[in-house]
mmCIF file of C-alpha atoms and ligand atoms in Angstrom:
data_model
loop_
_atom_site.group_PDB
_atom_site.id
_atom_site.type_symbol
_atom_site.label_atom_id
_atom_site.label_comp_id
_atom_site.label_asym_id
_atom_site.label_seq_id
_atom_site.Cartn_x
_atom_site.Cartn_y
_atom_site.Cartn_z
ATOM 1 C CA UNK A 1 7.660 -52.381 -56.178
ATOM 2 C CA UNK A 2 6.704 -50.101 -53.220
ATOM 3 C CA UNK A 3 4.264 -51.425 -50.658
ATOM 4 C CA UNK A 4 0.678 -50.102 -51.099
ATOM 5 C CA UNK A 5 1.061 -48.346 -47.771
ATOM 6 C CA UNK A 6 4.072 -46.475 -49.110
ATOM 7 C CA UNK A 7 2.064 -45.496 -52.153
ATOM 8 C CA UNK A 8 -0.699 -44.224 -49.904
ATOM 9 C CA UNK A 9 1.855 -42.248 -47.896
ATOM 10 C CA UNK A 10 3.345 -40.576 -50.983
ATOM 11 C CA UNK A 11 -0.103 -39.760 -52.303
ATOM 12 C CA UNK A 12 -1.142 -38.256 -48.964
ATOM 13 C CA UNK A 13 2.056 -36.200 -48.715
ATOM 14 C CA UNK A 14 1.503 -34.798 -52.198
ATOM 15 C CA UNK A 15 -2.029 -33.752 -51.304
ATOM 16 C CA UNK A 16 -0.868 -32.167 -48.079
ATOM 17 C CA UNK A 17 1.797 -30.278 -49.978
ATOM 18 C CA UNK A 18 -0.732 -28.888 -52.445
ATOM 19 C CA UNK A 19 -3.415 -28.008 -49.837
ATOM 20 C CA UNK A 20 -4.061 -24.261 -49.978
ATOM 21 C CA UNK A 21 -5.999 -23.808 -46.743
ATOM 22 C CA UNK A 22 -6.789 -25.389 -43.400
ATOM 23 C CA UNK A 23 -9.997 -26.897 -44.684
ATOM 24 C CA UNK A 24 -8.284 -28.760 -47.566
ATOM 25 C CA UNK A 25 -5.804 -30.041 -45.024
ATOM 26 C CA UNK A 26 -8.594 -31.316 -42.781
ATOM 27 C CA UNK A 27 -10.268 -33.088 -45.713
ATOM 28 C CA UNK A 28 -6.967 -34.814 -46.503
ATOM 29 C CA UNK A 29 -6.517 -35.807 -42.863
ATOM 30 C CA UNK A 30 -9.972 -37.403 -42.720
ATOM 31 C CA UNK A 31 -9.408 -39.162 -46.063
ATOM 32 C CA UNK A 32 -6.233 -40.891 -44.882
ATOM 33 C CA UNK A 33 -6.202 -40.875 -41.108
ATOM 34 C CA UNK A 34 -9.913 -40.590 -40.203
ATOM 35 C CA UNK A 35 -11.669 -43.563 -38.581
ATOM 36 C CA UNK A 36 -12.290 -45.211 -41.972
ATOM 37 C CA UNK A 37 -9.469 -43.429 -43.777
ATOM 38 C CA UNK A 38 -7.424 -45.405 -46.259
ATOM 39 C CA UNK A 39 -4.339 -45.576 -44.055
ATOM 40 C CA UNK A 40 -6.314 -46.297 -40.887
ATOM 41 C CA UNK A 41 -8.168 -49.177 -42.552
ATOM 42 C CA UNK A 42 -4.865 -51.049 -42.775
ATOM 43 C CA UNK A 43 -5.319 -51.763 -39.101
ATOM 44 C CA UNK A 44 -8.186 -54.103 -40.071
ATOM 45 C CA UNK A 45 -6.394 -55.525 -43.094
ATOM 46 C CA UNK A 46 -3.430 -56.564 -40.923
ATOM 47 C CA UNK A 47 -5.562 -59.235 -39.242
ATOM 48 C CA UNK A 48 -5.710 -61.179 -42.508
ATOM 49 C CA UNK A 49 -1.930 -61.181 -42.978
ATOM 50 C CA UNK A 50 0.373 -64.076 -42.417
ATOM 51 C CA UNK A 51 1.962 -64.221 -38.978
ATOM 52 C CA UNK A 52 5.474 -63.351 -40.160
ATOM 53 C CA UNK A 53 4.223 -60.424 -42.243
ATOM 54 C CA UNK A 54 2.343 -58.751 -39.349
ATOM 55 C CA UNK A 55 5.301 -57.150 -37.517
ATOM 56 C CA UNK A 56 6.817 -55.867 -40.767
ATOM 57 C CA UNK A 57 3.601 -54.291 -41.998
ATOM 58 C CA UNK A 58 2.717 -53.122 -38.472
ATOM 59 C CA UNK A 59 5.979 -51.229 -38.280
ATOM 60 C CA UNK A 60 5.465 -49.740 -41.730
ATOM 61 C CA UNK A 61 1.904 -48.700 -40.841
ATOM 62 C CA UNK A 62 3.216 -46.857 -37.805
ATOM 63 C CA UNK A 63 5.876 -45.062 -39.806
ATOM 64 C CA UNK A 64 3.414 -44.054 -42.495
ATOM 65 C CA UNK A 65 0.882 -42.812 -39.970
ATOM 66 C CA UNK A 66 3.556 -40.785 -38.166
ATOM 67 C CA UNK A 67 4.926 -39.271 -41.369
ATOM 68 C CA UNK A 68 1.499 -38.162 -42.566
ATOM 69 C CA UNK A 69 0.493 -36.805 -39.150
ATOM 70 C CA UNK A 70 3.712 -34.830 -38.878
ATOM 71 C CA UNK A 71 3.264 -33.352 -42.373
ATOM 72 C CA UNK A 72 -0.290 -32.262 -41.563
ATOM 73 C CA UNK A 73 0.781 -30.680 -38.285
ATOM 74 C CA UNK A 74 3.655 -28.731 -39.779
ATOM 75 C CA UNK A 75 1.507 -27.526 -42.634
ATOM 76 C CA UNK A 76 -1.201 -26.485 -40.197
ATOM 77 C CA UNK A 77 1.346 -24.522 -38.176
ATOM 78 C CA UNK A 78 2.371 -22.728 -41.347
ATOM 79 C CA UNK A 79 -1.212 -21.686 -42.085
ATOM 80 C CA UNK A 80 -1.565 -20.484 -38.510
ATOM 81 C CA UNK A 81 1.586 -18.385 -38.749
ATOM 82 C CA UNK A 82 0.487 -16.822 -42.015
ATOM 83 C CA UNK A 83 -2.839 -15.895 -40.498
ATOM 84 C CA UNK A 84 -1.212 -14.265 -37.472
ATOM 85 C CA UNK A 85 1.370 -12.280 -39.362
ATOM 86 C CA UNK A 86 -1.374 -11.144 -41.718
ATOM 87 C CA UNK A 87 -3.317 -9.765 -38.712
ATOM 88 C CA UNK A 88 -0.197 -8.122 -37.261
ATOM 89 C CA UNK A 89 0.610 -6.478 -40.580
ATOM 90 C CA UNK A 90 -2.659 -4.562 -40.308
ATOM 91 C CA UNK A 91 -1.629 -2.927 -37.016
ATOM 92 C CA UNK A 92 -0.015 0.472 -37.418
ATOM 93 C CA UNK A 93 2.576 0.468 -34.668
ATOM 94 C CA UNK A 94 3.509 4.066 -35.437
ATOM 95 C CA UNK A 95 0.117 5.313 -34.141
ATOM 96 C CA UNK A 96 0.299 7.120 -30.771
ATOM 97 C CA UNK A 97 -0.958 5.026 -27.826
ATOM 98 C CA UNK A 98 -3.991 5.714 -25.643
ATOM 99 C CA UNK A 99 -2.698 7.913 -22.827
ATOM 100 C CA UNK A 100 -3.639 6.995 -19.239
ATOM 101 C CA UNK A 101 -4.342 9.732 -16.739
ATOM 102 C CA UNK A 102 -1.589 9.513 -14.163
ATOM 103 C CA UNK A 103 -2.781 10.380 -10.682
ATOM 104 C CA UNK A 104 -0.671 11.785 -7.892
ATOM 105 C CA UNK A 105 -0.504 11.598 -4.126
ATOM 106 C CA UNK A 106 -2.689 13.947 -2.102
ATOM 107 C CA UNK A 107 -0.632 16.776 -0.538
ATOM 108 C CA UNK A 108 -1.468 15.503 2.952
ATOM 109 C CA UNK A 109 -0.298 12.055 1.988
ATOM 110 C CA UNK A 110 2.925 13.568 0.635
ATOM 111 C CA UNK A 111 3.316 15.413 3.918
ATOM 112 C CA UNK A 112 2.960 12.202 5.926
ATOM 113 C CA UNK A 113 5.490 10.443 3.727
ATOM 114 C CA UNK A 114 8.023 13.215 4.210
ATOM 115 C CA UNK A 115 7.500 13.151 7.955
ATOM 116 C CA UNK A 116 7.715 9.380 8.187
ATOM 117 C CA UNK A 117 10.922 9.376 6.107
ATOM 118 C CA UNK A 118 12.629 11.758 8.517
ATOM 119 C CA UNK A 119 11.543 9.807 11.611
ATOM 120 C CA UNK A 120 12.613 6.543 9.979
ATOM 121 C CA UNK A 121 16.125 7.934 9.648
ATOM 122 C CA UNK A 122 15.994 8.774 13.347
ATOM 123 C CA UNK A 123 15.219 5.145 14.183
ATOM 124 C CA UNK A 124 11.454 5.286 14.717
ATOM 125 C CA UNK A 125 9.364 2.296 13.664
ATOM 126 C CA UNK A 126 5.820 2.655 12.353
ATOM 127 C CA UNK A 127 2.992 1.611 14.716
ATOM 128 C CA UNK A 128 -0.735 1.452 14.030
ATOM 129 C CA UNK A 129 -4.108 1.782 15.673
ATOM 130 C CA UNK A 130 -7.751 2.024 14.537
ATOM 131 C CA UNK A 131 -9.684 5.253 13.936
ATOM 132 C CA UNK A 132 -12.649 3.860 15.871
ATOM 133 C CA UNK A 133 -11.449 3.518 19.443
ATOM 134 C CA UNK A 134 -12.522 2.742 22.974
ATOM 135 C CA UNK A 135 -12.575 5.332 25.726
ATOM 136 C CA UNK A 136 -9.792 3.400 27.408
ATOM 137 C CA UNK A 137 -7.240 4.017 24.646
ATOM 138 C CA UNK A 138 -8.390 7.534 23.872
ATOM 139 C CA UNK A 139 -8.799 8.840 27.423
ATOM 140 C CA UNK A 140 -8.573 6.607 30.514
ATOM 141 C CA UNK A 141 -5.175 5.108 29.772
ATOM 142 C CA UNK A 142 -3.945 8.592 28.871
ATOM 143 C CA UNK A 143 -4.694 9.941 32.342
ATOM 144 C CA UNK A 144 -7.770 11.780 31.082
ATOM 145 C CA UNK A 145 -10.541 11.333 33.685
ATOM 146 C CA UNK A 146 -14.267 11.076 32.840
ATOM 147 C CA UNK A 147 -14.913 14.703 33.812
ATOM 148 C CA UNK A 148 -12.266 16.063 31.437
ATOM 149 C CA UNK A 149 -13.740 18.429 28.794
ATOM 150 C CA UNK A 150 -12.157 16.418 25.950
ATOM 151 C CA UNK A 151 -14.653 13.670 26.762
ATOM 152 C CA UNK A 152 -17.646 15.918 26.377
ATOM 153 C CA UNK A 153 -20.217 14.743 23.849
ATOM 154 C CA UNK A 154 -20.067 18.160 22.271
ATOM 155 C CA UNK A 155 -16.369 17.687 21.513
ATOM 156 C CA UNK A 156 -16.121 14.084 20.425
ATOM 157 C CA UNK A 157 -17.925 11.775 17.978
ATOM 158 C CA UNK A 158 -19.396 8.821 19.896
ATOM 159 C CA UNK A 159 -20.819 5.665 18.358
ATOM 160 C CA UNK A 160 -23.986 4.166 19.792
ATOM 161 C CA UNK A 161 -21.992 1.242 21.263
ATOM 162 C CA UNK A 162 -19.879 3.616 23.374
ATOM 163 C CA UNK A 163 -16.843 3.613 21.121
ATOM 164 C CA UNK A 164 -15.670 6.859 19.545
ATOM 165 C CA UNK A 165 -13.644 8.331 16.720
ATOM 166 C CA UNK A 166 -10.212 8.919 18.209
ATOM 167 C CA UNK A 167 -9.637 12.562 19.059
ATOM 168 C CA UNK A 168 -5.871 12.168 18.699
ATOM 169 C CA UNK A 169 -3.337 9.546 17.618
ATOM 170 C CA UNK A 170 -2.039 9.317 21.199
ATOM 171 C CA UNK A 171 -4.176 6.144 21.409
ATOM 172 C CA UNK A 172 -1.390 4.361 19.552
ATOM 173 C CA UNK A 173 1.051 5.096 22.391
ATOM 174 C CA UNK A 174 -0.965 2.819 24.655
ATOM 175 C CA UNK A 175 -1.448 0.150 21.983
ATOM 176 C CA UNK A 176 2.282 0.116 21.214
ATOM 177 C CA UNK A 177 3.270 -0.196 24.887
ATOM 178 C CA UNK A 178 0.703 -2.912 25.480
ATOM 179 C CA UNK A 179 2.154 -4.988 22.684
ATOM 180 C CA UNK A 180 5.900 -4.543 23.253
ATOM 181 C CA UNK A 181 8.187 -3.996 26.255
ATOM 182 C CA UNK A 182 10.637 -1.057 26.420
ATOM 183 C CA UNK A 183 12.849 0.300 24.955
ATOM 184 C CA UNK A 184 10.386 1.533 22.378
ATOM 185 C CA UNK A 185 10.690 4.082 19.595
ATOM 186 C CA UNK A 186 7.588 4.382 17.434
ATOM 187 C CA UNK A 187 5.579 6.809 15.359
ATOM 188 C CA UNK A 188 1.980 6.462 14.198
ATOM 189 C CA UNK A 189 0.471 8.394 11.346
ATOM 190 C CA UNK A 190 -3.232 8.870 10.708
ATOM 191 C CA UNK A 191 -6.494 10.723 11.102
ATOM 192 C CA UNK A 192 -8.123 12.120 14.240
ATOM 193 C CA UNK A 193 -11.595 13.591 14.729
ATOM 194 C CA UNK A 194 -13.196 16.350 16.756
ATOM 195 C CA UNK A 195 -16.473 18.209 16.759
ATOM 196 C CA UNK A 196 -14.758 21.424 15.839
ATOM 197 C CA UNK A 197 -16.500 24.359 14.249
ATOM 198 C CA UNK A 198 -15.212 24.066 10.677
ATOM 199 C CA UNK A 199 -13.295 27.097 9.393
ATOM 200 C CA UNK A 200 -10.085 27.908 7.517
ATOM 201 C CA UNK A 201 -7.912 26.325 10.234
ATOM 202 C CA UNK A 202 -10.270 23.756 11.829
ATOM 203 C CA UNK A 203 -11.734 20.577 10.417
ATOM 204 C CA UNK A 204 -13.726 17.703 11.931
ATOM 205 C CA UNK A 205 -11.103 15.347 10.529
ATOM 206 C CA UNK A 206 -7.434 16.217 10.780
ATOM 207 C CA UNK A 207 -4.167 14.324 10.723
ATOM 208 C CA UNK A 208 -1.321 13.662 13.101
ATOM 209 C CA UNK A 209 1.983 11.917 13.443
ATOM 210 C CA UNK A 210 2.323 10.637 16.963
ATOM 211 C CA UNK A 211 5.724 9.805 18.425
ATOM 212 C CA UNK A 212 6.778 7.859 21.502
ATOM 213 C CA UNK A 213 10.237 7.089 22.802
ATOM 214 C CA UNK A 214 10.657 5.069 25.990
ATOM 215 C CA UNK A 215 14.073 4.132 27.321
ATOM 216 C CA UNK A 216 16.255 4.585 30.383
ATOM 217 C CA UNK A 217 17.112 8.208 31.126
ATOM 218 C CA UNK A 218 15.128 9.885 28.361
ATOM 219 C CA UNK A 219 15.051 13.619 29.015
ATOM 220 C CA UNK A 220 13.448 16.840 27.793
ATOM 221 C CA UNK A 221 16.764 17.539 26.062
ATOM 222 C CA UNK A 222 16.236 14.432 23.869
ATOM 223 C CA UNK A 223 12.715 15.575 23.074
ATOM 224 C CA UNK A 224 13.745 19.097 22.133
ATOM 225 C CA UNK A 225 16.792 18.020 20.152
ATOM 226 C CA UNK A 226 14.893 15.464 18.090
ATOM 227 C CA UNK A 227 11.929 17.710 17.313
ATOM 228 C CA UNK A 228 14.281 20.564 16.375
ATOM 229 C CA UNK A 229 16.126 18.206 14.061
ATOM 230 C CA UNK A 230 12.832 17.113 12.523
ATOM 231 C CA UNK A 231 11.651 20.693 11.904
ATOM 232 C CA UNK A 232 14.948 21.695 10.291
ATOM 233 C CA UNK A 233 14.898 18.643 8.038
ATOM 234 C CA UNK A 234 11.380 19.564 7.012
ATOM 235 C CA UNK A 235 11.595 23.344 6.660
ATOM 236 C CA UNK A 236 15.274 23.900 6.016
ATOM 237 C CA UNK A 237 18.236 25.266 7.986
ATOM 238 C CA UNK A 238 16.744 28.749 8.591
ATOM 239 C CA UNK A 239 14.096 27.271 10.886
ATOM 240 C CA UNK A 240 13.601 28.357 14.499
ATOM 241 C CA UNK A 241 11.813 26.140 16.985
ATOM 242 C CA UNK A 242 10.275 27.326 20.230
ATOM 243 C CA UNK A 243 8.873 25.296 23.125
ATOM 244 C CA UNK A 244 6.197 26.905 25.284
ATOM 245 C CA UNK A 245 4.832 25.412 28.522
ATOM 246 C CA UNK A 246 1.384 23.883 28.192
ATOM 247 C CA UNK A 247 -0.846 21.274 29.775
ATOM 248 C CA UNK A 248 -1.710 17.787 28.546
ATOM 249 C CA UNK A 249 -3.024 15.130 30.952
ATOM 250 C CA UNK A 250 -0.676 12.449 29.592
ATOM 251 C CA UNK A 251 2.605 14.365 29.849
ATOM 252 C CA UNK A 252 4.466 16.184 32.612
ATOM 253 C CA UNK A 253 5.962 18.596 31.823
ATOM 254 C CA UNK A 254 3.967 19.406 28.679
ATOM 255 C CA UNK A 255 5.021 21.727 25.891
ATOM 256 C CA UNK A 256 3.707 23.212 22.700
ATOM 257 C CA UNK A 257 5.990 23.459 19.690
ATOM 258 C CA UNK A 258 6.109 26.578 17.523
ATOM 259 C CA UNK A 259 8.126 27.049 14.341
ATOM 260 C CA UNK A 260 9.062 29.902 12.087
ATOM 261 C CA UNK A 261 11.283 29.684 9.049
ATOM 262 C CA UNK A 262 12.867 32.224 6.746
ATOM 263 C CA UNK A 263 12.468 29.708 3.953
ATOM 264 C CA UNK A 264 8.695 30.097 4.165
ATOM 265 C CA UNK A 265 6.235 32.701 2.968
ATOM 266 C CA UNK A 266 4.922 33.423 6.428
ATOM 267 C CA UNK A 267 8.531 33.728 7.544
ATOM 268 C CA UNK A 268 8.302 35.921 10.627
ATOM 269 C CA UNK A 269 5.251 34.310 12.173
ATOM 270 C CA UNK A 270 5.458 31.709 14.956
ATOM 271 C CA UNK A 271 3.076 28.858 14.162
ATOM 272 C CA UNK A 272 2.000 26.154 16.608
ATOM 273 C CA UNK A 273 2.570 22.724 15.077
ATOM 274 C CA UNK A 274 2.722 20.130 17.854
ATOM 275 C CA UNK A 275 2.112 19.137 21.434
ATOM 276 C CA UNK A 276 4.666 17.137 23.370
ATOM 277 C CA UNK A 277 6.071 16.290 26.764
ATOM 278 C CA UNK A 278 7.502 13.662 29.064
ATOM 279 C CA UNK A 279 5.253 10.622 29.458
ATOM 280 C CA UNK A 280 3.239 10.970 32.680
ATOM 281 C CA UNK A 281 3.882 8.175 35.228
ATOM 282 C CA UNK A 282 0.103 7.618 35.352
ATOM 283 C CA UNK A 283 0.259 6.542 31.693
ATOM 284 C CA UNK A 284 2.914 3.940 32.534
ATOM 285 C CA UNK A 285 0.728 2.797 35.439
ATOM 286 C CA UNK A 286 -2.211 2.286 33.059
ATOM 287 C CA UNK A 287 0.004 0.213 30.768
ATOM 288 C CA UNK A 288 1.231 -1.830 33.740
ATOM 289 C CA UNK A 289 -2.393 -2.556 34.604
ATOM 290 C CA UNK A 290 -3.265 -3.515 31.015
ATOM 291 C CA UNK A 291 -0.171 -5.686 30.461
ATOM 292 C CA UNK A 292 -0.384 -7.181 33.923
ATOM 293 C CA UNK A 293 3.391 -6.952 34.321
ATOM 294 C CA UNK A 294 5.927 -4.384 35.502
ATOM 295 C CA UNK A 295 7.611 -3.936 32.085
ATOM 296 C CA UNK A 296 6.924 -0.197 32.096
ATOM 297 C CA UNK A 297 8.014 0.513 35.671
ATOM 298 C CA UNK A 298 8.149 4.353 35.864
ATOM 299 C CA UNK A 299 10.986 4.053 38.377
ATOM 300 C CA UNK A 300 13.121 2.509 35.672
ATOM 301 C CA UNK A 301 11.840 3.920 32.392
ATOM 302 C CA UNK A 302 11.103 7.377 31.157
ATOM 303 C CA UNK A 303 9.878 8.618 27.817
ATOM 304 C CA UNK A 304 8.833 11.494 25.683
ATOM 305 C CA UNK A 305 5.847 11.757 23.358
ATOM 306 C CA UNK A 306 4.622 14.197 20.766
ATOM 307 C CA UNK A 307 1.730 14.757 18.390
ATOM 308 C CA UNK A 308 2.382 16.708 15.200
ATOM 309 C CA UNK A 309 -0.449 18.463 13.385
ATOM 310 C CA UNK A 310 0.114 17.299 9.843
ATOM 311 C CA UNK A 311 -2.531 19.507 8.228
ATOM 312 C CA UNK A 312 -0.900 22.512 9.840
ATOM 313 C CA UNK A 313 2.584 21.423 8.724
ATOM 314 C CA UNK A 314 1.387 20.837 5.159
ATOM 315 C CA UNK A 315 -0.324 24.232 5.111
ATOM 316 C CA UNK A 316 2.909 25.899 6.157
ATOM 317 C CA UNK A 317 5.165 23.900 3.881
ATOM 318 C CA UNK A 318 3.006 24.202 0.760
ATOM 319 C CA UNK A 319 1.605 27.637 1.628
ATOM 320 C CA UNK A 320 -2.030 26.497 1.666
ATOM 321 C CA UNK A 321 -4.398 29.122 3.115
ATOM 322 C CA UNK A 322 -7.427 26.972 4.029
ATOM 323 C CA UNK A 323 -7.599 23.504 5.645
ATOM 324 C CA UNK A 324 -10.910 22.801 3.888
ATOM 325 C CA UNK A 325 -9.075 22.576 0.546
ATOM 326 C CA UNK A 326 -7.673 19.190 1.633
ATOM 327 C CA UNK A 327 -11.114 17.597 1.633
ATOM 328 C CA UNK A 328 -12.852 19.364 -1.237
ATOM 329 C CA UNK A 329 -11.328 17.229 -3.981
ATOM 330 C CA UNK A 330 -10.945 20.194 -6.311
ATOM 331 C CA UNK A 331 -8.630 19.064 -9.090
ATOM 332 C CA UNK A 332 -7.383 22.617 -9.678
ATOM 333 C CA UNK A 333 -6.018 22.494 -6.136
ATOM 334 C CA UNK A 334 -4.762 18.902 -6.173
ATOM 335 C CA UNK A 335 -2.974 19.216 -9.537
ATOM 336 C CA UNK A 336 -0.616 21.763 -8.042
ATOM 337 C CA UNK A 337 0.943 18.970 -6.005
ATOM 338 C CA UNK A 338 1.188 16.410 -8.800
HETATM 339 N N1 LIG B 1 -2.682 14.451 21.629
HETATM 340 C C1 LIG B 1 -2.440 15.877 21.659
HETATM 341 C C2 LIG B 1 -3.455 16.591 20.798
HETATM 342 O O1 LIG B 1 -3.995 16.003 19.909
HETATM 343 C C3 LIG B 1 -1.079 16.190 21.129
HETATM 344 C C4 LIG B 1 -0.017 15.628 21.990
HETATM 345 C C5 LIG B 1 0.432 16.351 23.068
HETATM 346 C C6 LIG B 1 0.478 14.371 21.763
HETATM 347 C C7 LIG B 1 1.406 15.848 23.877
HETATM 348 C C8 LIG B 1 1.463 13.854 22.581
HETATM 349 C C9 LIG B 1 1.902 14.602 23.646
HETATM 350 O O2 LIG B 1 1.994 12.657 22.389
HETATM 351 O O3 LIG B 1 2.871 14.096 24.441
HETATM 352 O O4 LIG B 1 -3.700 17.738 21.036
#
């Protein structure tokens, strides 16, 4: 004769087996395992049992409760699975997906990346500085005295607190030297600003890659060789590079860089693309003052620096006729570089 608890268990298991939905299953659970369910109520009934019977029935009660709980759970899981696969079956996985518009890098950005890649291979590390600068970094430390025309309010954007939008990326030369002793080999890529009359080749915001190399015995030959290498990597082997004397306050001697390349549309034309030169001792002196040490002693160290006009380079490389196209956000223009 099975124990009444075993009978209850078998009865519950049969009902669970025949339940057709989650609700029927829940009703069965409450009927047997709920607070006053017929299996649960055996907890009370146990108190009336003889002492030696208690552990036997207690054990049985546990087993019965576990068996019924497990059956309900597994049945519930089955219902759940059926529901999910039913929902999945309604999805037509052969339908085409929703296409996302894939953007692309701006041609100027692509130009910077190309330039940076080449300089990386030549051992230059990337340095940084802010667009909003102090007069010290933009002018004073670069041997550009207060009466220099570059500092004229007509030529530069000043903020009311006396700071300004940097007129060139040469500011980063000073920041890099202030933060690390020589030898130093860095480039900095970013925007610069001037109050230029806007036309096909001038814009109030333009872009540069600045370079600085400080070591013992750096010479003009290093400067020329490395910039020539850069231009040939960029424009191809048929590229000629010319250096013409110029003046910049922060270099001595100073040079302008011109290129022409048979690989390009405007093949025969010399185009000015950069300024460069040997770092002026007065620039090292400014850094000595700022660092308050002799790390950049001009008797020991020399260096070259350059500033490449990235808008100009991109215009040559991609044959773009007007600098204003870079900022107009015309998708017909931008898509050509996707
Ligand atoms: N800062 C100059 C400009 O924007 C370009 C330049 C010239 C940068 C000579 C240099 C340099 O580093 O040595 O016109």
